mmCIF file of C-alpha atoms in Angstrom:
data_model
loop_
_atom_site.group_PDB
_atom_site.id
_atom_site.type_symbol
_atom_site.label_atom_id
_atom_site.label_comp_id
_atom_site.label_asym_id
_atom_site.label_seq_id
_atom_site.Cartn_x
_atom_site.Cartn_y
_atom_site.Cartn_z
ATOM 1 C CA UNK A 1 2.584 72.710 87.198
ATOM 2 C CA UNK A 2 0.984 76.219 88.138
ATOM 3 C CA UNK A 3 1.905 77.572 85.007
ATOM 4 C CA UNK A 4 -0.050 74.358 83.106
ATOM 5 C CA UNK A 5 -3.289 75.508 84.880
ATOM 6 C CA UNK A 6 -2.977 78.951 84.686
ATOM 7 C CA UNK A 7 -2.727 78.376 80.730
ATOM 8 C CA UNK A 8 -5.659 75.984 81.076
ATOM 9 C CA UNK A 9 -7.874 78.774 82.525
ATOM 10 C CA UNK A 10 -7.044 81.045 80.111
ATOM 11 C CA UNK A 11 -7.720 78.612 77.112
ATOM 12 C CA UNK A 12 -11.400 77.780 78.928
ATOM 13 C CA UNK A 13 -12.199 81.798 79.377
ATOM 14 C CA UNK A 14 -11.554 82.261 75.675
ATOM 15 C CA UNK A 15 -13.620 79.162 74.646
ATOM 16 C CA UNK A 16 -16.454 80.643 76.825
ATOM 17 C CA UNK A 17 -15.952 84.262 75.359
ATOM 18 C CA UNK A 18 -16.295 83.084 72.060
ATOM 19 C CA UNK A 19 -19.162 81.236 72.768
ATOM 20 C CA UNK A 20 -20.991 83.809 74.019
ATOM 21 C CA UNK A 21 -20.462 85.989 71.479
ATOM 22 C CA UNK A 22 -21.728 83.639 69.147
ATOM 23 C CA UNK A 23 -24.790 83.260 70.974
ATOM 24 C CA UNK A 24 -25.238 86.748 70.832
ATOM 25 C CA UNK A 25 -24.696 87.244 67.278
ATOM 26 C CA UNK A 26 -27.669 84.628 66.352
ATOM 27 C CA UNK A 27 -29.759 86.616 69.143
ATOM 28 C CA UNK A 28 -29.561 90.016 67.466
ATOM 29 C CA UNK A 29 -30.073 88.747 63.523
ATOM 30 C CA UNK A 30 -33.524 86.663 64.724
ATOM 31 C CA UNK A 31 -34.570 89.546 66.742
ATOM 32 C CA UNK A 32 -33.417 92.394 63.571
ATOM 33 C CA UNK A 33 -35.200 89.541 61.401
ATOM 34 C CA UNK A 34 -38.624 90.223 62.993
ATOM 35 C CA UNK A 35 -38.972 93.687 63.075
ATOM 36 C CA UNK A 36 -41.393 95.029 60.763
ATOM 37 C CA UNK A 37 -40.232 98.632 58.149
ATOM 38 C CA UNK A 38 -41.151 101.802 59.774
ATOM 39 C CA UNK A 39 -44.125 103.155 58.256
ATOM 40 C CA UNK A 40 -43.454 106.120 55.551
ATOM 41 C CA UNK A 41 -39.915 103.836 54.796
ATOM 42 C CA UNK A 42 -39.001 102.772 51.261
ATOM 43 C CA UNK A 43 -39.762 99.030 52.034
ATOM 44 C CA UNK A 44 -43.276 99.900 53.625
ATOM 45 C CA UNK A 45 -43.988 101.967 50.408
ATOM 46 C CA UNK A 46 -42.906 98.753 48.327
ATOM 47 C CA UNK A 47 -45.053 96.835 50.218
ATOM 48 C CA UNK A 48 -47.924 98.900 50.106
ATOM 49 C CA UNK A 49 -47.852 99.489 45.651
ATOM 50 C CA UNK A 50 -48.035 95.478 45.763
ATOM 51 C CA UNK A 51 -51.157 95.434 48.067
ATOM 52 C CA UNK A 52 -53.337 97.948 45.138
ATOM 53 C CA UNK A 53 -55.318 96.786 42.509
ATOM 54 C CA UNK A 54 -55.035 98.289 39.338
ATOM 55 C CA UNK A 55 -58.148 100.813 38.561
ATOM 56 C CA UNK A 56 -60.072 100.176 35.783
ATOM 57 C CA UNK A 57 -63.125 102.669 34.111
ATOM 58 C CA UNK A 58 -66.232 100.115 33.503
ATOM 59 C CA UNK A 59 -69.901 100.685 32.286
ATOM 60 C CA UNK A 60 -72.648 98.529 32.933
ATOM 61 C CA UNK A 61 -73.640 96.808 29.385
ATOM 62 C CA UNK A 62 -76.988 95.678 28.827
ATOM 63 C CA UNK A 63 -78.263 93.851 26.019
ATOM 64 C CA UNK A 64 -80.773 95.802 23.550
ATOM 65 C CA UNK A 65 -82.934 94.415 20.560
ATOM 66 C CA UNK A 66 -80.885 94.083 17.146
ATOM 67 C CA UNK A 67 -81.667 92.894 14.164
ATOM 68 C CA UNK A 68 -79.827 89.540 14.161
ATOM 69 C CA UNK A 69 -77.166 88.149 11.269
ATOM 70 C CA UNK A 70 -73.359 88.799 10.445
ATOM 71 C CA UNK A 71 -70.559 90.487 8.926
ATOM 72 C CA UNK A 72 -68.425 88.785 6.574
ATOM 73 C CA UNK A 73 -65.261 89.321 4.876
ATOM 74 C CA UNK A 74 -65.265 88.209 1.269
ATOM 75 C CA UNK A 75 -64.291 89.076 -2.153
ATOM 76 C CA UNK A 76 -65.583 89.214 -5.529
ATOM 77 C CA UNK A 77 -65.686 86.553 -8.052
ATOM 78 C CA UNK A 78 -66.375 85.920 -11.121
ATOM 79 C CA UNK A 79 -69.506 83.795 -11.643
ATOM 80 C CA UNK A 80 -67.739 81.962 -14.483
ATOM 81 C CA UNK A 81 -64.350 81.422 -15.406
ATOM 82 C CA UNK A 82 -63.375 79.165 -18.424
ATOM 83 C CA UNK A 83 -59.617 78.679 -19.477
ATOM 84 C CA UNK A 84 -59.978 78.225 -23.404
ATOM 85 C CA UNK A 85 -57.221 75.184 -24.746
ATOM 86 C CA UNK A 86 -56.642 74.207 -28.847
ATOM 87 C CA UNK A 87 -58.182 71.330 -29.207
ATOM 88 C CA UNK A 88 -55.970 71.076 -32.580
ATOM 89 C CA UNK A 89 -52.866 71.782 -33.672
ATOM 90 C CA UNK A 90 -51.697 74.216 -36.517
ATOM 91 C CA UNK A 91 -50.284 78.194 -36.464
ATOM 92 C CA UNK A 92 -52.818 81.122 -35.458
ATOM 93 C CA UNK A 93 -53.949 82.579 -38.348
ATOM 94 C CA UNK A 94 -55.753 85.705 -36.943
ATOM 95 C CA UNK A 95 -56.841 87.034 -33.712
ATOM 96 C CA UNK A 96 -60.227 88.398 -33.437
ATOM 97 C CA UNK A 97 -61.093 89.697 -29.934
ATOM 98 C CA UNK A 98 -58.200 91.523 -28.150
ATOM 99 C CA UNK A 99 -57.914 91.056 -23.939
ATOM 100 C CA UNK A 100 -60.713 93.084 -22.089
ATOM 101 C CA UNK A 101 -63.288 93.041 -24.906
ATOM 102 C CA UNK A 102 -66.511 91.609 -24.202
ATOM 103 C CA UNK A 103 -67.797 88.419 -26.076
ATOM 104 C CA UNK A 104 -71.006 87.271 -26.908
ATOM 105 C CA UNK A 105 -71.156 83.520 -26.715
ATOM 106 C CA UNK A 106 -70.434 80.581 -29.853
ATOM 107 C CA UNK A 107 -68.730 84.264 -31.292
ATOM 108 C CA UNK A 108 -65.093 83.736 -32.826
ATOM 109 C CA UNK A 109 -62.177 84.711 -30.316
ATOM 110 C CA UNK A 110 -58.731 83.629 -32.658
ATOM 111 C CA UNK A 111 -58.691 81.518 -36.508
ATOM 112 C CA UNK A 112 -56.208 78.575 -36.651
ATOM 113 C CA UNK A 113 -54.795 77.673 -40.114
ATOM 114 C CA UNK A 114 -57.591 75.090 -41.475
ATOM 115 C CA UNK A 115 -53.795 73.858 -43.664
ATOM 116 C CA UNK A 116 -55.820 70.534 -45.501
ATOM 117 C CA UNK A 117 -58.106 70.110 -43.215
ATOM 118 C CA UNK A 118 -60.883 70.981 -45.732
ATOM 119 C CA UNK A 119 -59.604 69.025 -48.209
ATOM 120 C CA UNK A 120 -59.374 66.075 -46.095
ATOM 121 C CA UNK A 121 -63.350 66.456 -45.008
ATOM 122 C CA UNK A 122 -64.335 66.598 -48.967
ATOM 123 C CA UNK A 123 -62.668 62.822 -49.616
ATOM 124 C CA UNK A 124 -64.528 61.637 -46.327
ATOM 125 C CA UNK A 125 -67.309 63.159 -47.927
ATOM 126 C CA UNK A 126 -66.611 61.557 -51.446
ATOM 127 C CA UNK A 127 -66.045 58.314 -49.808
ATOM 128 C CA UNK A 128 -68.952 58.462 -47.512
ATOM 129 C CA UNK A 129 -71.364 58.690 -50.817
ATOM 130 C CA UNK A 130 -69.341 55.679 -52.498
ATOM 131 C CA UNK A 131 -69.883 53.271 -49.054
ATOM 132 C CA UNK A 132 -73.547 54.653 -49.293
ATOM 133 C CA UNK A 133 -74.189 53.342 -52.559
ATOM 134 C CA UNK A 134 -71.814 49.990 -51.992
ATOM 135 C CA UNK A 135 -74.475 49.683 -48.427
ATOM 136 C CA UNK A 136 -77.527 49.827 -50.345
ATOM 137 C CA UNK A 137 -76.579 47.431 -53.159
ATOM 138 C CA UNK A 138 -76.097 44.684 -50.431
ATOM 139 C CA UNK A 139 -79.190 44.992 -48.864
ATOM 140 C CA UNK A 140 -80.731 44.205 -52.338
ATOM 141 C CA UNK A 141 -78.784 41.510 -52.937
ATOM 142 C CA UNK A 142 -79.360 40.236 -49.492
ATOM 143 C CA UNK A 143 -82.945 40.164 -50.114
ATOM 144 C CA UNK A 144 -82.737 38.257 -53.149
ATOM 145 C CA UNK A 145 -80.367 36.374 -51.620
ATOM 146 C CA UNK A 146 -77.833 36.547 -54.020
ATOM 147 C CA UNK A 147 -75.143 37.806 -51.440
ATOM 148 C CA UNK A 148 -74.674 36.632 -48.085
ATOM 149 C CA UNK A 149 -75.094 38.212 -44.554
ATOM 150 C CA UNK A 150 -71.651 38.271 -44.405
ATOM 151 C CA UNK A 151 -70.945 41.093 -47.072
ATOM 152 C CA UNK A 152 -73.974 42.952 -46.138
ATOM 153 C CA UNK A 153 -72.292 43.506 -42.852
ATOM 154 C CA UNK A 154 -68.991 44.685 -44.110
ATOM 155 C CA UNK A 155 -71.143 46.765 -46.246
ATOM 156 C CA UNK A 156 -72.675 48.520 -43.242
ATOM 157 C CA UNK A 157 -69.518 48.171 -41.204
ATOM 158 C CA UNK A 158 -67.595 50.503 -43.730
ATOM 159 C CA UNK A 159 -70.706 52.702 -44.284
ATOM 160 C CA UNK A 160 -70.375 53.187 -40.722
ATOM 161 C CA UNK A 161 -66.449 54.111 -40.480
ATOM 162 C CA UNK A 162 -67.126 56.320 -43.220
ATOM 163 C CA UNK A 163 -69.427 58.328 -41.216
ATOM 164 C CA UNK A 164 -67.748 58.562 -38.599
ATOM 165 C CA UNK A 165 -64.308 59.667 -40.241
ATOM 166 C CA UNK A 166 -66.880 62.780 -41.783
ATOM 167 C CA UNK A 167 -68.100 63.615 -38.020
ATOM 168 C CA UNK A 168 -64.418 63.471 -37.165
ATOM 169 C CA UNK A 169 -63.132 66.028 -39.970
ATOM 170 C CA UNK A 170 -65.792 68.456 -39.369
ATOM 171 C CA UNK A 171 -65.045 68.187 -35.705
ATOM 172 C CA UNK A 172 -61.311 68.970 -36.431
ATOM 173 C CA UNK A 173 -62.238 71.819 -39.162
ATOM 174 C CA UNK A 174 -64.531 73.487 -36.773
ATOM 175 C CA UNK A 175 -62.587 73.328 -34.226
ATOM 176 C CA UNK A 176 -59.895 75.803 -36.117
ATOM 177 C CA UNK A 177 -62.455 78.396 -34.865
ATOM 178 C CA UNK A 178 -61.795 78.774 -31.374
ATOM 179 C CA UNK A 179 -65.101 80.510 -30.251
ATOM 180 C CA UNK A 180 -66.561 82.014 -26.672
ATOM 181 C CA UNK A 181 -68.422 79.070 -24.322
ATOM 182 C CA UNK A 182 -70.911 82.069 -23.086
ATOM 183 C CA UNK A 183 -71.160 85.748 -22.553
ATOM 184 C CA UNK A 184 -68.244 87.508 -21.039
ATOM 185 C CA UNK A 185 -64.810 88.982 -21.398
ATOM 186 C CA UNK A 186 -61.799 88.273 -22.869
ATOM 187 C CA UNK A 187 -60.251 88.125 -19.072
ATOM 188 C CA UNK A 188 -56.720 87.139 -20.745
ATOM 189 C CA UNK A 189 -54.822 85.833 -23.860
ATOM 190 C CA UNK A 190 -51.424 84.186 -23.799
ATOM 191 C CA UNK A 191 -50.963 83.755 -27.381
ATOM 192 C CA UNK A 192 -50.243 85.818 -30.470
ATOM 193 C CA UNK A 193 -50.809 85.752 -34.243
ATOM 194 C CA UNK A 194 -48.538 83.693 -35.752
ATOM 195 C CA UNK A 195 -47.810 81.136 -32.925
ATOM 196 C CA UNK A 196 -48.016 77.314 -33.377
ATOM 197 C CA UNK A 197 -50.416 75.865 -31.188
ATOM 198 C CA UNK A 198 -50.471 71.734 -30.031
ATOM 199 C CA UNK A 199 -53.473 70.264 -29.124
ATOM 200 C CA UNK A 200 -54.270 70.937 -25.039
ATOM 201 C CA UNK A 201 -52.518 74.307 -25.354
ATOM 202 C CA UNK A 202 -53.747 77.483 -23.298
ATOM 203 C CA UNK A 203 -55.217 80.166 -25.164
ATOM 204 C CA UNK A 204 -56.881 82.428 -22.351
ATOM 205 C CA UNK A 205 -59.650 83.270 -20.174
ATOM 206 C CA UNK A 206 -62.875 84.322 -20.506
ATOM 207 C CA UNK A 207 -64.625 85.206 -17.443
ATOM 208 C CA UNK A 208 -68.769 85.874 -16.969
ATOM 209 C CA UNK A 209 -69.032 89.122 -14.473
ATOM 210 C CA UNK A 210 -72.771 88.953 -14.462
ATOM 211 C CA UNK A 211 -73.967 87.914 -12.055
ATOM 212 C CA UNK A 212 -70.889 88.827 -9.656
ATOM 213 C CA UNK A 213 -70.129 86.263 -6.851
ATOM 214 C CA UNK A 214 -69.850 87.312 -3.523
ATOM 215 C CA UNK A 215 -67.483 84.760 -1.618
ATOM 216 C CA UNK A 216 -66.978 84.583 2.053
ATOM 217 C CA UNK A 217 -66.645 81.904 5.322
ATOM 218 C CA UNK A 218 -69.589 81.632 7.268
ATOM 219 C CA UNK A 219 -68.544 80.167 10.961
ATOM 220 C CA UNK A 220 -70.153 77.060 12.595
ATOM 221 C CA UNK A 221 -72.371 78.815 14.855
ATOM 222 C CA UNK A 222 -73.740 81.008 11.995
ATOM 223 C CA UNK A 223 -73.965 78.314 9.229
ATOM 224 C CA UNK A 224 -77.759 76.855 10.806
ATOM 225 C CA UNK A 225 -79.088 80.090 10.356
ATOM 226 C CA UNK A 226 -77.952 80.888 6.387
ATOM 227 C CA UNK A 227 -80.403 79.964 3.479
ATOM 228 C CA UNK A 228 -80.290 79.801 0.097
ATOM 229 C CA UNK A 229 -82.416 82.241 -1.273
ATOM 230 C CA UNK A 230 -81.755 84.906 2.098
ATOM 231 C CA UNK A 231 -81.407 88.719 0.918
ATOM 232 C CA UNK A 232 -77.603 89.610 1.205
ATOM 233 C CA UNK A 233 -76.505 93.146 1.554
ATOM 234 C CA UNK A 234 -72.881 93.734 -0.069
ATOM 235 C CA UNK A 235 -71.144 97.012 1.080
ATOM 236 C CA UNK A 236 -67.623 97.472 -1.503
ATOM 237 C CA UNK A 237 -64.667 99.205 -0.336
ATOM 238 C CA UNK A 238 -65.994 102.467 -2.009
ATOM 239 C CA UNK A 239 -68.923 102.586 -0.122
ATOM 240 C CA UNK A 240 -71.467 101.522 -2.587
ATOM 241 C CA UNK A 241 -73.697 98.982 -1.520
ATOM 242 C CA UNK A 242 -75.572 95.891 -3.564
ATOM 243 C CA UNK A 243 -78.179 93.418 -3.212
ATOM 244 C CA UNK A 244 -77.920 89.768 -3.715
ATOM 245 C CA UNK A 245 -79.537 86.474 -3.015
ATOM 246 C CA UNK A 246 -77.489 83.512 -1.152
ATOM 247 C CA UNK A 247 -77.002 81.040 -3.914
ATOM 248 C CA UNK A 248 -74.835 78.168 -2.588
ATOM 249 C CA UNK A 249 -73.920 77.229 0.974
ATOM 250 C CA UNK A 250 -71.321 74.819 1.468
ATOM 251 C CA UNK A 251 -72.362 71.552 3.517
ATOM 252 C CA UNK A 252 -68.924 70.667 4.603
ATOM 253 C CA UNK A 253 -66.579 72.486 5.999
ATOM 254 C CA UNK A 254 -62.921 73.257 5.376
ATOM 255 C CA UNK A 255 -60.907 71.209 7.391
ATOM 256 C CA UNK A 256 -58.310 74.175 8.547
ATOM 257 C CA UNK A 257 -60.516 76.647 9.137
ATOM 258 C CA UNK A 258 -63.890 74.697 10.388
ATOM 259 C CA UNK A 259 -65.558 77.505 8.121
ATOM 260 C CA UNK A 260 -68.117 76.660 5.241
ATOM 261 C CA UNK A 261 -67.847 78.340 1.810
ATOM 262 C CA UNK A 262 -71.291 80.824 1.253
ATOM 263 C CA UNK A 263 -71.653 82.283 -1.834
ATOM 264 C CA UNK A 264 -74.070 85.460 -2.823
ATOM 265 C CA UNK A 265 -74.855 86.209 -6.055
ATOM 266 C CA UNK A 266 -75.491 89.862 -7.206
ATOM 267 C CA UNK A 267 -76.467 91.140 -10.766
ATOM 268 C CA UNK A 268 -74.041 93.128 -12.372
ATOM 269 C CA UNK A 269 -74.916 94.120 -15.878
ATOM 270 C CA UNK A 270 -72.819 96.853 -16.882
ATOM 271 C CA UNK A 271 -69.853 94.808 -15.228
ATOM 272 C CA UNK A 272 -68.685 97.674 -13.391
ATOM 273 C CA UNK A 273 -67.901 95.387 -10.165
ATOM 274 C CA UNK A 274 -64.695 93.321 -11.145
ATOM 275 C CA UNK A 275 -63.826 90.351 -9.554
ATOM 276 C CA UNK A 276 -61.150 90.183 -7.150
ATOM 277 C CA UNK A 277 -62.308 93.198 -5.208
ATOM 278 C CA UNK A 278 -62.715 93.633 -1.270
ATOM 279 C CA UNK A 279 -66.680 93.344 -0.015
ATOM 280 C CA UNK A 280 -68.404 93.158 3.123
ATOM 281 C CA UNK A 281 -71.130 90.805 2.929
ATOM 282 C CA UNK A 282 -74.408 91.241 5.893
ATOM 283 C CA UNK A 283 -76.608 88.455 6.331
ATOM 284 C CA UNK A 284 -79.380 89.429 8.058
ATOM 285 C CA UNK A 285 -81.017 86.494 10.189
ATOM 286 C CA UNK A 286 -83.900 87.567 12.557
ATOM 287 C CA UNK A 287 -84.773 90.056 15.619
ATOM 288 C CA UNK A 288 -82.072 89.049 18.645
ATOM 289 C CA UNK A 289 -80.590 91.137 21.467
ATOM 290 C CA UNK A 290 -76.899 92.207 21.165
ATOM 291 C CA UNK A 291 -74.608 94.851 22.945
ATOM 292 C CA UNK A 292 -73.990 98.216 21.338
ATOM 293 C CA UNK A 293 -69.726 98.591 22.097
ATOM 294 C CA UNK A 294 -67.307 100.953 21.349
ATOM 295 C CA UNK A 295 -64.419 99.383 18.998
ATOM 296 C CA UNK A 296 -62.050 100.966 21.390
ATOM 297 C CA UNK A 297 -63.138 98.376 24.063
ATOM 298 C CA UNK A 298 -61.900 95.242 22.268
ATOM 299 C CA UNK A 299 -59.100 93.501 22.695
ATOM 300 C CA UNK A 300 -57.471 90.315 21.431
ATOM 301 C CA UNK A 301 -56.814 87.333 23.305
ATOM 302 C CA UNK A 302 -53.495 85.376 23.846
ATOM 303 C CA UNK A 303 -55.019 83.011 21.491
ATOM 304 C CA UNK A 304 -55.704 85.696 19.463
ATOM 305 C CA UNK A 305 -59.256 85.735 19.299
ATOM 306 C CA UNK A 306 -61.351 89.249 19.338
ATOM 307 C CA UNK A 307 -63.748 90.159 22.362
ATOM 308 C CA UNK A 308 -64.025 92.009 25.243
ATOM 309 C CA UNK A 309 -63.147 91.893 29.110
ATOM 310 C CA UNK A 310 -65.002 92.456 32.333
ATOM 311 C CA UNK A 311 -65.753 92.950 36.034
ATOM 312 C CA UNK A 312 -67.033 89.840 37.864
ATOM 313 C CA UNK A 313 -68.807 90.120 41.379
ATOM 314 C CA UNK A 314 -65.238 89.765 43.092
ATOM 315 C CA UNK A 315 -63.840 92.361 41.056
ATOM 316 C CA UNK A 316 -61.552 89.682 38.656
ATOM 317 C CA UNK A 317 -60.989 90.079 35.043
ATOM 318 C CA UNK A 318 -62.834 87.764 32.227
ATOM 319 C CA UNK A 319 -62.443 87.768 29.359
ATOM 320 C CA UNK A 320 -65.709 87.427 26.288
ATOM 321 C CA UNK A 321 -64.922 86.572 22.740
ATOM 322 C CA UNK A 322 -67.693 88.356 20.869
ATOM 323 C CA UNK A 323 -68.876 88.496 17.053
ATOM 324 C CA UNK A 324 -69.439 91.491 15.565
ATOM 325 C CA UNK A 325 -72.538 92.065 14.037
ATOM 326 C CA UNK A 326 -72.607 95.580 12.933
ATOM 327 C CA UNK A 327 -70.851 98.400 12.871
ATOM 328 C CA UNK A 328 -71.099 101.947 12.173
ATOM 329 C CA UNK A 329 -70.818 105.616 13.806
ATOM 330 C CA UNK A 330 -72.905 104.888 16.807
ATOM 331 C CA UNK A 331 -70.685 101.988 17.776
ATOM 332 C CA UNK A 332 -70.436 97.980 17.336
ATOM 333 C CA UNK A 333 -72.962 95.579 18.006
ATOM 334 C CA UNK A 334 -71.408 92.088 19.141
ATOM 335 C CA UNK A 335 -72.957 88.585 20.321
ATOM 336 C CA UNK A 336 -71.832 86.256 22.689
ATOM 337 C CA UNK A 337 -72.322 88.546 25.733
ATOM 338 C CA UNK A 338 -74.486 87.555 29.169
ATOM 339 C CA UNK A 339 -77.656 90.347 29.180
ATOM 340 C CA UNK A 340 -75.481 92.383 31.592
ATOM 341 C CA UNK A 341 -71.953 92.432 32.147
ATOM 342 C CA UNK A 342 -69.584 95.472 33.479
ATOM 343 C CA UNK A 343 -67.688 96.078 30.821
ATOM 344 C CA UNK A 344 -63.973 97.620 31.309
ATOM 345 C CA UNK A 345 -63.197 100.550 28.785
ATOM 346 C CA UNK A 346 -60.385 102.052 29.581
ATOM 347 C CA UNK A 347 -57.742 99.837 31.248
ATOM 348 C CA UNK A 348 -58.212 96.883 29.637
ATOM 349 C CA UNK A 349 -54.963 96.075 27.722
ATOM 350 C CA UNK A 350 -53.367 96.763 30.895
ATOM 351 C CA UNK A 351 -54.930 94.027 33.140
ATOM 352 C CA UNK A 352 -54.397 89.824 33.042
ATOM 353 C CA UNK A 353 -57.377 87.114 33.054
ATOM 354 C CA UNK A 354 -58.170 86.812 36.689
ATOM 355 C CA UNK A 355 -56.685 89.389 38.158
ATOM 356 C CA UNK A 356 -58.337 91.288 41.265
ATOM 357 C CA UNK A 357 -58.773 95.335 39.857
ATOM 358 C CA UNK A 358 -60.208 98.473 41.634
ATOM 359 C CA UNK A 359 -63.376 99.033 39.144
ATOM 360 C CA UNK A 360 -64.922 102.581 38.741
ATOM 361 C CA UNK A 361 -67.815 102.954 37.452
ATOM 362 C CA UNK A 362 -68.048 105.543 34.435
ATOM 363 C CA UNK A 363 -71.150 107.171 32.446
ATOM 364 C CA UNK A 364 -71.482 105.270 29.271
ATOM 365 C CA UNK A 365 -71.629 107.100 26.223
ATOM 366 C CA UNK A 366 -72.988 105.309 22.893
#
């Protein structure tokens, strides 16, 4: 009986031990749990990067008078483009104006076999005289009434068929002679001497170059100000620069783009500008204020749209999608800037929309 609680004891002291130690355990991790990193530790230095804002260099941008209008991106066109088709059948009998050569217009570009075409012309012809004659003997004998309306009007009827069977011939004989609709060039030819042609075949292409169209997109916010009959300034990829006159402003818009179609048309006698080629085109539309940038200060977007980003009065990141207006040595000049702004330029790929930054205010230079 002793011995059962003298076990007993020993069972409750080991419960209790336990216990305690337990207790003690949970003491020590809530009170390691509160204590804060020594300072000059690893984890205070961690905590410490998090708490700085990323510097940025900005420049306080203020709006100066410009010359309002806008920078396109277009390309050259030809004014007139006409794809030449046989409008009858038969084998090319020569070839008159090789590809590239210039044309004057109604002259002869390729000969198609006339075969008996002509002949067939001269018996319209022959018969047209004899339905003449047969006509006009009717209407006498109508008025002596010797012949009835009846056979005066299938006199006319096949005086009529008869003409029209002469118009048709010299129609088909003249078209043999395949000819230039206006002055140009011979832009291309797909046939050769000696080919058979069908009637609706393609022959070529002969393009006007004079004047040369200037083709571009003109955005939503720019299309009220464009005129027809506004001076255009076209720079070309080599540097030399034209002037033109707006001829022809789109007045809807394409329904991808939201952009409408401007075209500018610039004289080009000696055809030296081809179509096809790269231009800048520079619309000039009235005195307005715009900031002079550096290109180096732009940035895209996640939407992918161009502009630039700045310093609010709590030191976040905005972002400003901008046109640009001009550009040259001195810098860009962009729209759709406040008056003033502080303008990051250096740092700016490196910080997010609405982010807190440490600005620094730097001397601007252009």
């Amino acid at each position: 009986m002793i011995n059962n609680l003298i076990a007993m004891d020993k069972a409750k002291v080991v419960a209790l031990g336990i216990l305690a130690a337990v207790v003690l355990w949970i003491g020590s991790g809530m009170l390691f749990r509160g204590e804060k990193p020594a300072a000059g530790s690893p984890a205070a230095s961690t905590t410490g990067q998090a708490e700085t804002a990323t510097t940025v260099r900005i420049v306080r941008s203020i709006a100066e008078p410009f010359q309002s209008g806008v920078i396109l991106q277009g390309r050259t066109v030809a004014s007139r483009s006409v794809e030449l088709r046989a409008e009858v059948s038969g084998r090319i009998e020569k070839i008159l104006i090789e590809r590239g050569q210039p044309v004057k217009q109604g002259q002869e570009i390729l000969l198609i076999a006339v075969n008996d075409r002509a002949a067939r012309l001269a018996q319209a012809k022959a018969s047209l005289t004899q339905r003449d004659m047969q006509a006009e003997g009717a209407r006498q004998l109508a008025k002596q009434s010797f012949q009835s309306q009846v056979k005066l009007a299938e006199a006319e009827a096949q005086l009529a068929q008869a003409k029209a069977d002469v118009s048709r011939f010299e129609l088909d004989l003249a078209n043999t002679r395949i000819k230039a609709p206006f002055d140009g060039v011979m832009d291309s030819r797909l046939v050769d001497e000696g080919a058979l042609l069908n009637s609706g075949d393609r022959i070529g292409t002969v393009v006007d170059l004079d004047p040369i169209k200037i083709s571009a997109q003109l955005s939503e916010r720019n299309v009220g100000d464009a005129k027809t009959g506004l001076t255009a300034k076209v720079v070309l990829t080599d540097g030399s620069t034209l002037d033109g006159r707006v001829n022809y402003i789109a007045s809807v818009s394409d329904p991808n783009t939201r952009t409408f179609t401007i075209e500018v048309l610039v004289p080009n006698p000696n055809g030296k500008v081809l179509s096809g080629l790269a231009a800048q085109l520079r619309l000039p539309f009235g005195q307005n204020t715009a900031h002079r940038i550096s290109p180096s200060v732009m940035t895209l977007s996640d939407e992918g749209k161009i502009g630039v980003k700045s310093v609010d009065d709590e030191n976040k990141v905005k972002f400003w999608p901008v046109e640009i207006l001009d550009d040259g040595p001195d810098g860009a000049w962009v729209s759709g800037l406040p008056d003033q702004l502080n303008l990051i330029v250096v740092g700016q790929e490196y910080v997010a929309l609405g982010q807190k930054v440490a600005p620094v205010m730097a001397e601007k230079t252009n």
